[in-house]
């Protein structure tokens, strides 16, 4: 009986002791109101985390918007890749190739999203991305593409949000009408 009573304090100490590596790092960064809208060649269809896929046109622009929050935001990365059929590998043939792009923006540096040394807690992100028609002499493959937006803060905390857009070439007769 004495042995079992002596074990109880050790069990309680083990149960309530905490690991020093679990320091609170603050809340995760957040991405809200993430949207993609076609540029001037488009009918201004808008894709959001609540809407449907827009039709983006090769040779046009995609306007990327998002509200970002967190503590001391550091880096934004936009990863664009082929997404049809939920495959995340580049699909290509002799005549076309899938478009992939990784575009990074930084806070707190000269030429970045904010001036050197400024790491905001909130940021209204707005960027224009050109959609290529050709890559290395091949036409860009039409279809669904994922636009994955990543956000990191100074502590290395990360969040991400993904949208899918349908990218197509110029419609015949469309050029003549413009």
XYZ file of N, CA, C and O in Angstrom:
712
model
N 0.820 -1.190 0.000
C 0.000 0.000 0.000
C 0.866 1.258 0.000
O 0.557 2.215 -0.675
N 1.970 1.220 0.833
C 2.844 2.376 0.878
C 3.484 2.643 -0.477
O 3.656 3.787 -0.844
N 3.837 1.566 -1.200
C 4.463 1.738 -2.506
C 3.519 2.445 -3.478
O 3.935 3.320 -4.229
N 2.252 2.047 -3.497
C 1.318 2.666 -4.426
C 1.048 4.114 -4.049
O 0.829 4.962 -4.909
N 1.067 4.452 -2.782
C 0.877 5.839 -2.364
C 2.088 6.692 -2.749
O 1.948 7.870 -3.055
N 3.285 6.116 -2.728
C 4.482 6.868 -3.118
C 4.529 7.093 -4.627
O 5.108 8.067 -5.069
N 3.926 6.241 -5.406
C 3.915 6.407 -6.860
C 2.967 7.505 -7.320
O 3.196 8.128 -8.352
N 1.927 7.761 -6.549
C 0.923 8.752 -6.948
C 1.549 10.132 -7.164
O 1.292 10.772 -8.186
N 2.393 10.657 -6.268
C 2.973 11.986 -6.526
C 3.813 12.017 -7.812
O 3.788 13.007 -8.547
N 4.550 10.954 -8.076
C 5.363 10.926 -9.298
C 4.478 10.906 -10.553
O 4.799 11.543 -11.554
N 3.378 10.166 -10.493
C 2.456 10.148 -11.609
C 1.825 11.527 -11.831
O 1.681 11.978 -12.960
N 1.470 12.183 -10.743
C 0.886 13.519 -10.863
C 1.898 14.520 -11.427
O 1.555 15.368 -12.250
N 3.143 14.430 -10.995
C 4.184 15.328 -11.514
C 4.360 15.095 -13.006
O 4.434 16.038 -13.792
N 4.422 13.853 -13.413
C 4.568 13.531 -14.836
C 3.362 13.982 -15.651
O 3.499 14.452 -16.771
N 2.182 13.872 -15.071
C 0.971 14.241 -15.767
C 0.866 15.749 -15.965
O 0.444 16.217 -17.022
N 1.278 16.522 -14.986
C 1.106 17.970 -15.054
C 2.361 18.733 -15.461
O 2.321 19.941 -15.601
N 3.473 18.051 -15.643
C 4.672 18.778 -16.083
C 4.509 19.135 -17.551
O 3.865 18.444 -18.314
N 5.113 20.264 -17.942
C 4.944 20.700 -19.331
C 6.287 20.729 -20.038
O 7.329 20.854 -19.411
N 6.224 20.647 -21.318
C 7.399 20.674 -22.163
C 7.751 22.128 -22.458
O 6.911 22.900 -22.882
N 8.994 22.514 -22.245
C 9.418 23.889 -22.485
C 9.379 24.259 -23.958
O 9.443 25.424 -24.298
N 9.298 23.291 -24.859
C 9.299 23.570 -26.287
C 7.922 23.974 -26.807
O 7.770 24.252 -27.976
N 6.911 24.026 -25.961
C 5.571 24.378 -26.408
C 5.235 25.833 -26.083
O 4.116 26.152 -25.753
N 6.210 26.707 -26.175
C 5.953 28.126 -25.961
C 4.907 28.618 -26.952
O 4.914 28.234 -28.114
N 4.043 29.492 -26.473
C 3.032 30.038 -27.368
C 3.679 30.974 -28.371
O 4.470 31.823 -28.012
N 3.359 30.783 -29.644
C 3.920 31.614 -30.699
C 2.903 32.619 -31.209
O 3.162 33.316 -32.173
N 1.769 32.693 -30.604
C 0.750 33.612 -31.073
C -0.148 32.949 -32.093
O 0.054 31.810 -32.484
N -1.144 33.698 -32.554
C -2.098 33.127 -33.511
C -1.462 32.926 -34.885
O -0.507 33.607 -35.245
N -2.006 31.973 -35.623
C -1.548 31.743 -36.992
C -1.942 32.920 -37.865
O -2.968 33.561 -37.630
N -1.154 33.219 -38.888
C -1.572 34.260 -39.824
C -2.866 33.834 -40.515
O -3.209 32.653 -40.545
N -3.584 34.801 -41.070
C -4.856 34.478 -41.712
C -4.948 35.108 -43.098
O -4.378 36.168 -43.346
N -5.659 34.419 -43.976
C -5.960 34.907 -45.315
C -7.479 34.875 -45.448
O -8.093 33.826 -45.278
N -8.079 36.024 -45.745
C -9.528 36.061 -45.933
C -9.849 36.869 -47.189
O -9.006 37.600 -47.706
N -11.062 36.713 -47.649
C -11.529 37.414 -48.857
C -10.547 37.258 -50.023
O -10.279 38.209 -50.746
N -10.036 36.046 -50.193
C -9.098 35.728 -51.270
C -9.894 35.611 -52.561
O -10.838 34.832 -52.654
N -9.531 36.414 -53.566
C -10.237 36.401 -54.839
C -9.260 36.474 -56.003
O -8.149 36.978 -55.872
N -9.707 35.955 -57.141
C -8.980 36.076 -58.400
C -9.980 36.633 -59.409
O -11.089 36.116 -59.533
N -9.578 37.676 -60.109
C -10.446 38.302 -61.103
C -9.674 38.441 -62.395
O -8.478 38.741 -62.382
N -10.356 38.226 -63.516
C -9.725 38.388 -64.814
C -9.389 39.840 -65.081
O -10.034 40.748 -64.562
N -8.361 40.071 -65.900
C -7.913 41.415 -66.225
C -8.740 42.062 -67.307
O -9.870 41.661 -67.574
N -8.171 43.030 -67.987
C -8.907 43.847 -68.946
C -9.452 43.061 -70.128
O -10.395 43.497 -70.765
N -8.877 41.895 -70.456
C -9.404 41.104 -71.571
C -10.575 40.231 -71.161
O -11.134 39.521 -71.961
N -10.921 40.279 -69.922
C -11.938 39.376 -69.388
C -13.264 40.091 -69.162
O -13.360 41.296 -69.208
N -14.258 39.322 -68.860
C -15.559 39.873 -68.505
C -15.615 40.159 -67.015
O -16.676 40.247 -66.440
N -14.464 40.252 -66.391
C -14.325 40.555 -64.965
C -15.043 39.544 -64.083
O -15.656 39.893 -63.093
N -14.943 38.275 -64.455
C -15.464 37.234 -63.584
C -14.574 37.174 -62.363
O -13.379 37.396 -62.432
N -15.144 36.866 -61.249
C -14.399 36.860 -59.999
C -14.476 35.471 -59.371
O -15.547 34.880 -59.310
N -13.342 34.986 -58.891
C -13.276 33.711 -58.190
C -12.970 34.018 -56.743
O -12.046 34.770 -56.441
N -13.740 33.484 -55.844
C -13.445 33.676 -54.435
C -13.649 32.354 -53.727
O -14.132 31.392 -54.309
N -13.285 32.337 -52.446
C -13.459 31.110 -51.695
C -14.947 30.800 -51.492
O -15.296 29.771 -50.979
N -15.835 31.664 -51.945
C -17.273 31.410 -51.854
C -17.922 31.294 -53.226
O -19.112 31.061 -53.345
N -17.154 31.524 -54.307
C -17.753 31.607 -55.636
C -17.357 30.475 -56.553
O -16.842 29.451 -56.139
N -17.616 30.704 -57.836
C -17.308 29.717 -58.858
C -16.025 30.086 -59.577
O -15.525 31.193 -59.456
N -15.523 29.136 -60.376
C -14.288 29.356 -61.123
C -14.491 30.384 -62.228
O -15.422 30.272 -63.008
N -13.589 31.360 -62.328
C -13.687 32.283 -63.458
C -12.984 31.684 -64.665
O -12.223 30.732 -64.557
N -13.242 32.264 -65.805
C -12.552 31.905 -67.030
C -11.466 32.961 -67.227
O -11.775 34.114 -67.522
N -10.219 32.594 -67.038
C -9.097 33.501 -67.248
C -8.516 33.227 -68.623
O -8.458 32.085 -69.062
N -8.070 34.273 -69.288
C -7.599 34.143 -70.654
C -6.086 34.251 -70.740
O -5.479 35.146 -70.144
N -5.479 33.330 -71.500
C -4.038 33.406 -71.758
C -3.734 34.739 -72.424
O -4.496 35.203 -73.272
N -2.646 35.347 -72.049
C -2.282 36.652 -72.577
C -2.912 37.784 -71.785
O -2.577 38.944 -71.992
N -3.809 37.468 -70.881
C -4.454 38.470 -70.032
C -3.790 38.524 -68.667
O -2.647 38.092 -68.481
N -4.517 39.053 -67.716
C -4.016 39.169 -66.351
C -4.985 38.518 -65.379
O -6.188 38.472 -65.631
N -4.437 38.068 -64.267
C -5.234 37.644 -63.125
C -4.946 38.648 -62.018
O -3.782 38.937 -61.732
N -5.994 39.218 -61.435
C -5.838 40.143 -60.325
C -6.082 39.343 -59.046
O -7.160 38.778 -58.865
N -5.070 39.302 -58.200
C -5.126 38.524 -56.965
C -5.343 39.497 -55.812
O -4.577 40.444 -55.647
N -6.374 39.261 -55.007
C -6.669 40.090 -53.841
C -6.885 39.204 -52.625
O -7.461 38.120 -52.740
N -6.442 39.681 -51.470
C -6.674 38.969 -50.217
C -6.437 39.926 -49.055
O -5.630 40.852 -49.154
N -7.142 39.687 -47.987
C -6.893 40.408 -46.739
C -6.054 39.488 -45.874
O -6.411 38.339 -45.653
N -4.919 40.013 -45.397
C -3.979 39.202 -44.629
C -3.842 39.764 -43.226
O -3.826 40.980 -43.042
N -3.752 38.870 -42.269
C -3.598 39.290 -40.883
C -2.671 38.356 -40.137
O -2.445 37.221 -40.543
N -2.133 38.834 -39.039
C -1.234 38.046 -38.202
C -0.327 38.975 -37.428
O -0.545 40.186 -37.386
N 0.677 38.411 -36.820
C 1.629 39.216 -36.071
C 2.943 39.272 -36.828
O 3.579 38.246 -37.031
N 3.331 40.472 -37.258
C 4.586 40.674 -37.974
C 4.678 39.802 -39.221
O 5.497 38.882 -39.305
N 3.847 40.103 -40.191
C 3.824 39.337 -41.443
C 5.173 39.454 -42.140
O 5.802 40.505 -42.130
N 5.620 38.348 -42.754
C 6.956 38.319 -43.353
C 6.963 38.021 -44.849
O 7.601 38.717 -45.623
N 6.264 36.954 -45.291
C 6.383 36.496 -46.678
C 5.040 36.023 -47.216
O 4.269 35.384 -46.507
N 4.806 36.324 -48.503
C 3.645 35.824 -49.240
C 4.195 35.062 -50.443
O 5.112 35.524 -51.113
N 3.639 33.883 -50.717
C 4.036 33.088 -51.872
C 2.777 32.661 -52.610
O 1.840 32.153 -52.000
N 2.769 32.876 -53.925
C 1.684 32.390 -54.767
C 2.242 31.259 -55.619
O 3.181 31.450 -56.379
N 1.671 30.062 -55.468
C 2.081 28.879 -56.223
C 0.958 28.551 -57.203
O -0.145 28.201 -56.802
N 1.255 28.700 -58.503
C 0.273 28.410 -59.550
C 0.726 27.133 -60.250
O 1.876 27.036 -60.673
N -0.163 26.162 -60.347
C 0.193 24.912 -61.015
C -1.044 24.244 -61.593
O -2.164 24.538 -61.217
N -0.787 23.338 -62.546
C -1.829 22.557 -63.207
C -2.613 21.815 -62.140
O -2.047 21.229 -61.230
N -3.938 21.821 -62.233
C -4.734 21.198 -61.195
C -5.825 20.284 -61.684
O -6.515 19.672 -60.891
N -6.016 20.153 -62.998
C -7.105 19.345 -63.523
C -6.933 17.896 -63.097
O -5.874 17.320 -63.215
N -8.000 17.312 -62.592
C -7.947 15.924 -62.152
C -7.169 15.747 -60.862
O -6.793 14.655 -60.497
N -6.914 16.834 -60.154
C -6.197 16.834 -58.888
C -4.799 16.262 -58.982
O -4.267 15.724 -58.043
N -4.178 16.352 -60.151
C -2.781 15.978 -60.276
C -1.956 17.236 -60.104
O -2.298 18.277 -60.641
N -0.900 17.133 -59.363
C -0.038 18.281 -59.126
C 1.300 18.105 -59.810
O 2.317 18.547 -59.339
N 1.303 17.468 -60.948
C 2.536 17.342 -61.711
C 2.339 18.061 -63.030
O 1.225 18.226 -63.508
N 3.408 18.514 -63.597
C 3.315 19.249 -64.844
C 2.916 18.303 -65.971
O 3.552 17.284 -66.177
N 1.851 18.649 -66.682
C 1.393 17.866 -67.813
C 1.873 18.591 -69.064
O 1.684 19.780 -69.189
N 2.501 17.886 -69.973
C 2.924 18.545 -71.203
C 2.917 17.547 -72.348
O 2.896 16.347 -72.152
N 2.907 18.093 -73.537
C 3.004 17.280 -74.736
C 3.963 17.997 -75.661
O 4.599 18.961 -75.278
N 4.034 17.549 -76.892
C 4.929 18.203 -77.845
C 4.412 19.575 -78.232
O 5.176 20.427 -78.663
N 3.103 19.820 -78.102
C 2.545 21.096 -78.560
C 2.126 22.026 -77.432
O 1.933 23.202 -77.665
N 1.933 21.520 -76.230
C 1.564 22.409 -75.134
C 2.223 21.982 -73.835
O 2.748 20.886 -73.718
N 2.205 22.903 -72.883
C 2.815 22.648 -71.587
C 1.993 23.336 -70.504
O 1.369 24.366 -70.749
N 1.976 22.757 -69.330
C 1.253 23.361 -68.207
C 2.061 24.538 -67.670
O 3.288 24.522 -67.655
N 1.361 25.548 -67.260
C 1.970 26.746 -66.676
C 2.191 26.512 -65.197
O 1.289 26.045 -64.489
N 3.376 26.775 -64.726
C 3.662 26.757 -63.295
C 4.394 28.041 -62.950
O 5.186 28.546 -63.753
N 4.122 28.566 -61.775
C 4.794 29.784 -61.329
C 4.807 29.813 -59.814
O 3.835 29.401 -59.174
N 5.920 30.245 -59.263
C 6.023 30.505 -57.825
C 6.518 31.933 -57.708
O 7.631 32.245 -58.112
N 5.644 32.799 -57.175
C 5.954 34.215 -57.074
C 5.961 34.582 -55.599
O 4.987 34.316 -54.882
N 7.055 35.183 -55.152
C 7.205 35.508 -53.732
C 7.322 37.014 -53.537
O 7.999 37.696 -54.297
N 6.633 37.492 -52.512
C 6.731 38.883 -52.093
C 7.118 38.883 -50.625
O 6.722 38.002 -49.865
N 7.886 39.884 -50.206
C 8.312 39.981 -48.812
C 7.879 41.307 -48.217
O 7.779 42.313 -48.908
N 7.644 41.283 -46.930
C 7.380 42.489 -46.163
C 8.706 42.940 -45.551
O 9.608 42.134 -45.329
N 8.819 44.230 -45.275
C 9.935 44.727 -44.496
C 11.261 44.831 -45.210
O 12.299 44.857 -44.561
N 11.249 44.853 -46.537
C 12.508 45.019 -47.254
C 12.304 45.994 -48.408
O 11.189 46.167 -48.903
N 13.388 46.618 -48.811
C 13.304 47.579 -49.900
C 12.782 46.893 -51.162
O 13.240 45.817 -51.533
N 11.787 47.500 -51.790
C 11.174 46.913 -52.976
C 10.140 45.852 -52.641
O 9.563 45.238 -53.531
N 9.870 45.627 -51.363
C 8.892 44.626 -50.947
C 7.500 45.213 -50.827
O 7.213 46.307 -51.319
N 6.633 44.487 -50.152
C 5.254 44.930 -49.981
C 5.152 46.115 -49.025
O 4.194 46.881 -49.083
N 6.118 46.240 -48.111
C 6.176 47.358 -47.172
C 7.621 47.848 -47.102
O 8.541 47.122 -47.486
N 7.842 49.059 -46.614
C 9.208 49.589 -46.523
C 10.107 48.736 -45.623
O 9.625 47.953 -44.796
N 11.411 48.914 -45.779
C 12.400 48.167 -44.987
C 12.100 48.302 -43.498
O 11.844 49.392 -42.996
N 12.097 47.175 -42.806
C 11.880 47.135 -41.363
C 10.427 47.176 -40.925
O 10.145 47.088 -39.744
N 9.487 47.285 -41.853
C 8.063 47.346 -41.505
C 7.419 45.989 -41.757
O 7.307 45.545 -42.901
N 7.009 45.326 -40.668
C 6.358 44.016 -40.732
C 4.947 44.179 -40.165
O 4.763 44.142 -38.951
N 3.959 44.378 -41.028
C 2.612 44.729 -40.557
C 1.871 43.554 -39.932
O 2.240 42.397 -40.099
N 0.810 43.895 -39.220
C -0.088 42.877 -38.674
C -1.282 42.657 -39.600
O -1.951 41.638 -39.505
N -1.543 43.613 -40.484
C -2.629 43.508 -41.459
C -2.131 44.060 -42.782
O -1.367 45.024 -42.798
N -2.606 43.460 -43.881
C -2.201 43.941 -45.198
C -3.277 43.594 -46.210
O -3.757 42.461 -46.253
N -3.658 44.572 -47.022
C -4.568 44.330 -48.145
C -3.704 44.010 -49.354
O -3.074 44.897 -49.925
N -3.654 42.742 -49.713
C -2.801 42.251 -50.789
C -3.518 42.426 -52.118
O -4.682 42.032 -52.264
N -2.830 43.021 -53.102
C -3.384 43.184 -54.447
C -2.229 43.123 -55.437
O -1.331 43.955 -55.406
N -2.246 42.118 -56.306
C -1.193 41.946 -57.308
C -1.808 41.528 -58.636
O -2.850 40.870 -58.671
N -1.140 41.898 -59.717
C -1.542 41.511 -61.068
C -0.542 40.488 -61.583
O 0.664 40.723 -61.521
N -1.029 39.369 -62.081
C -0.185 38.294 -62.600
C -0.500 38.120 -64.082
O -1.655 37.927 -64.458
N 0.520 38.186 -64.914
C 0.323 37.956 -66.345
C 0.198 36.462 -66.613
O 0.973 35.659 -66.094
N -0.775 36.108 -67.429
C -0.995 34.706 -67.792
C -0.355 34.494 -69.160
O -0.790 35.089 -70.145
N 0.679 33.663 -69.233
C 1.389 33.498 -70.510
C 0.564 32.713 -71.532
O -0.299 31.914 -71.178
N 0.870 32.981 -72.806
C 0.280 32.195 -73.894
C 1.237 31.097 -74.332
O 0.802 30.042 -74.777
N 2.540 31.375 -74.226
C 3.583 30.440 -74.656
C 4.646 30.339 -73.563
O 4.956 31.331 -72.905
N 5.201 29.136 -73.413
C 6.335 28.896 -72.515
C 7.319 28.029 -73.280
O 6.964 26.934 -73.732
N 8.538 28.513 -73.433
C 9.583 27.781 -74.158
C 9.117 27.290 -75.527
O 9.356 26.146 -75.917
N 8.396 28.157 -76.246
C 7.958 27.825 -77.597
C 6.753 26.909 -77.672
O 6.354 26.505 -78.760
N 6.158 26.568 -76.528
C 4.965 25.714 -76.516
C 3.775 26.522 -76.001
O 3.919 27.391 -75.147
N 2.591 26.202 -76.517
C 1.374 26.842 -76.041
C 1.080 26.381 -74.616
O 1.328 25.234 -74.260
N 0.529 27.281 -73.820
C 0.131 26.919 -72.456
C -1.104 26.037 -72.527
O -2.039 26.308 -73.288
N -1.078 24.983 -71.756
C -2.176 24.017 -71.714
C -3.407 24.670 -71.083
O -3.313 25.323 -70.054
N -4.544 24.505 -71.718
C -5.802 25.010 -71.173
C -6.304 24.070 -70.090
O -6.018 22.883 -70.107
N -7.066 24.608 -69.145
C -7.688 23.776 -68.123
C -7.670 24.423 -66.756
O -7.517 25.633 -66.621
N -7.838 23.579 -65.745
C -7.911 24.048 -64.368
C -6.511 24.211 -63.789
O -5.664 23.327 -63.935
N -6.318 25.327 -63.109
C -5.057 25.625 -62.425
C -5.358 25.998 -60.987
O -6.341 26.691 -60.706
N -4.511 25.535 -60.085
C -4.629 25.905 -58.678
C -3.789 27.146 -58.420
O -2.645 27.233 -58.872
N -4.357 28.080 -57.683
C -3.681 29.293 -57.227
C -3.623 29.186 -55.705
O -4.597 29.486 -55.020
N -2.478 28.703 -55.171
C -2.328 28.493 -53.732
C -1.562 29.671 -53.159
O -0.438 29.952 -53.566
N -2.180 30.355 -52.205
C -1.590 31.523 -51.566
C -1.119 31.133 -50.169
O -1.906 30.629 -49.368
N 0.167 31.320 -49.904
C 0.774 31.016 -48.607
C 1.129 32.324 -47.910
O 1.511 33.295 -48.571
N 1.065 32.341 -46.574
C 1.435 33.510 -45.781
C 2.205 33.049 -44.548
O 1.767 32.144 -43.850
N 3.382 33.668 -44.326
C 4.203 33.378 -43.156
C 4.377 34.639 -42.331
O 4.446 35.746 -42.874
N 4.512 34.446 -41.006
C 4.855 35.562 -40.134
C 6.313 35.435 -39.708
O 7.005 34.483 -40.099
N 6.791 36.379 -38.908
C 8.195 36.396 -38.473
C 8.575 35.163 -37.654
O 9.728 34.769 -37.625
N 7.593 34.545 -36.975
C 7.876 33.358 -36.156
C 7.879 32.068 -36.961
O 8.094 30.999 -36.411
N 7.600 32.159 -38.264
C 7.586 30.961 -39.103
C 6.231 30.283 -39.175
O 6.088 29.240 -39.800
N 5.214 30.858 -38.524
C 3.864 30.304 -38.612
C 3.343 30.505 -40.035
O 3.582 31.542 -40.647
N 2.628 29.520 -40.544
C 2.168 29.539 -41.937
C 0.689 29.221 -42.037
O 0.155 28.431 -41.259
N 0.064 29.833 -43.023
C -1.299 29.475 -43.400
C -1.370 29.499 -44.919
O -0.505 30.081 -45.565
N -2.376 28.852 -45.474
C -2.525 28.828 -46.926
C -3.991 28.734 -47.307
O -4.810 28.275 -46.528
N -4.269 29.198 -48.511
C -5.617 29.112 -49.062
C -5.471 28.847 -50.550
O -4.612 29.421 -51.205
N -6.322 27.994 -51.111
C -6.229 27.623 -52.524
C -7.534 27.899 -53.251
O -8.613 27.695 -52.698
N -7.397 28.378 -54.475
C -8.534 28.571 -55.383
C -8.193 27.911 -56.713
O -7.021 27.765 -57.048
N -9.206 27.553 -57.473
C -9.007 26.953 -58.788
C -9.619 27.870 -59.841
O -10.721 28.386 -59.653
N -8.887 28.075 -60.939
C -9.376 28.898 -62.050
C -9.221 28.113 -63.340
O -8.312 27.294 -63.474
N -10.100 28.365 -64.285
C -10.013 27.738 -65.601
C -9.350 28.732 -66.552
O -9.821 29.855 -66.709
N -8.252 28.306 -67.162
C -7.519 29.168 -68.090
C -7.722 28.643 -69.504
O -7.589 27.446 -69.758
N -8.081 29.558 -70.416
C -8.316 29.172 -71.803
C -7.622 30.147 -72.733
O -7.239 31.243 -72.342
N -7.492 29.732 -74.007
C -6.886 30.573 -75.032
C -7.903 31.560 -75.589
O -9.065 31.571 -75.180
N -7.454 32.377 -76.521
C -8.352 33.332 -77.176
C -9.423 32.579 -77.956
O -9.138 31.601 -78.635
N -10.637 33.039 -77.856
C -11.738 32.457 -78.636
C -11.634 32.983 -80.069
O -11.306 34.133 -80.281
N -11.920 32.133 -81.058
C -11.895 32.589 -82.459
C -12.978 33.643 -82.646
O -14.074 33.519 -82.126
N -12.623 34.693 -83.355
C -13.556 35.781 -83.576
C -13.529 36.813 -82.478
O -13.924 37.936 -82.663
N -13.036 36.430 -81.293
C -12.975 37.345 -80.173
C -11.987 38.477 -80.452
O -12.232 39.613 -80.126
N -10.850 38.138 -81.071
C -9.840 39.145 -81.393
C -10.389 40.144 -82.396
O -10.128 41.329 -82.312
N -11.156 39.653 -83.376
C -11.699 40.538 -84.405
C -12.703 41.513 -83.827
O -12.827 42.638 -84.259
N -13.435 41.087 -82.781
C -14.462 41.924 -82.182
C -13.866 43.051 -81.336
O -14.510 44.032 -81.064
N -12.609 42.902 -80.921
C -11.997 43.916 -80.044
C -11.418 45.054 -80.802
O -10.956 45.059 -81.836
